[in-house]
Amino acid sequence: MFAVSTQCQCLDALRFTQDILPFVAVLTGLLTAFAGVHQLRAIAKANYLQAFESFAQRWEESKDDRWHVLESFTFDPSNPPSSDSDESQVLRRVVNSVNIAGLLVEQKLVPVQAILTLCYPDFIRLEKVLDGYLKYRSKQLGINYGQRIRRMSERAKRYHDIKHPNEIIRVRINGGSYRQIYRTNSPSSFFGRVRSNIANTFVKLFGLY
């Protein structure tokens, strides 16, 4: 009688083990997946930080070139800078610094908001100051030269409209006095304001600058 009872207990234990094994397997899989996702997020965050720090350093190193372009550069289509001149080298360095920013954003190596927080006014200013030069180089090279400057400027304007709608972006035009080049235009109608608020909320939530 005792032997039969022991056998029944063993069978019950075996059935319980067989019943619980799939649950344990699923739970183990979920825990492993969660740990993997957490690890990937940590790696991505570290990569974001490293990429942003590298970009921020290069952006800081190029500030003298940007200052020269924004404060002193004038473009005369009848007398453009020669390709081997010092000014052309400065212009190329400035364009390349924005290309790097655009590439980091396009490849999702750095969150766009991080770059815009650091650089957005200069993106807007550079597009304005370099407009004639970019068109000249595009025609000369047969490519859409400086396209990332224009794209990053558009992102910067959206960022400005949401984060700093009351501020005005100014720049020195052709080495002369400072002029207003951008400010947020608030819709005048009620429905226009509603649409604008909805769009801005959507951009904020998803970071679609």
Short mmCIF file of C-alpha atoms in Angstrom, two decimals, residues 116 120-121 123-125 127-128 149-165 169 181-185 200 209:
data_model
loop_
_atom_site.label_atom_id
_atom_site.label_comp_id
_atom_site.label_asym_id
_atom_site.label_seq_id
_atom_site.Cartn_x
_atom_site.Cartn_y
_atom_site.Cartn_z
CA LEU A 116 19.71 70.83 -32.51
CA TYR A 120 20.21 75.04 -34.24
CA PRO A 121 20.77 78.84 -34.55
CA PHE A 123 22.14 75.96 -39.02
CA ILE A 124 19.57 78.65 -39.81
CA ARG A 125 22.19 81.37 -40.11
CA GLU A 127 21.80 78.49 -44.80
CA LYS A 128 21.03 82.20 -45.17
CA ILE A 149 22.76 72.49 -44.61
CA ARG A 150 19.30 73.13 -46.03
CA ARG A 151 17.81 70.01 -44.41
CA MET A 152 19.34 70.77 -41.02
CA SER A 153 18.14 74.37 -41.31
CA GLU A 154 14.57 73.14 -41.84
CA ARG A 155 14.88 70.89 -38.79
CA ALA A 156 16.32 73.82 -36.84
CA LYS A 157 13.37 76.03 -37.78
CA ARG A 158 10.89 73.41 -36.53
CA TYR A 159 12.90 73.10 -33.34
CA HIS A 160 12.96 76.89 -32.94
CA ASP A 161 9.19 77.15 -33.49
CA ILE A 162 8.54 74.70 -30.65
CA LYS A 163 11.31 75.44 -28.18
CA HIS A 164 11.99 79.17 -28.70
CA PRO A 165 8.99 80.68 -30.52
CA ILE A 169 17.33 84.71 -35.32
CA ILE A 181 16.32 86.20 -40.88
CA TYR A 182 13.87 84.01 -39.01
CA ARG A 183 11.13 84.19 -36.43
CA THR A 184 8.18 81.98 -35.60
CA ASN A 185 5.01 83.00 -37.43
CA ASN A 200 3.93 70.69 -32.43
CA TYR A 209 12.26 67.70 -36.06
#
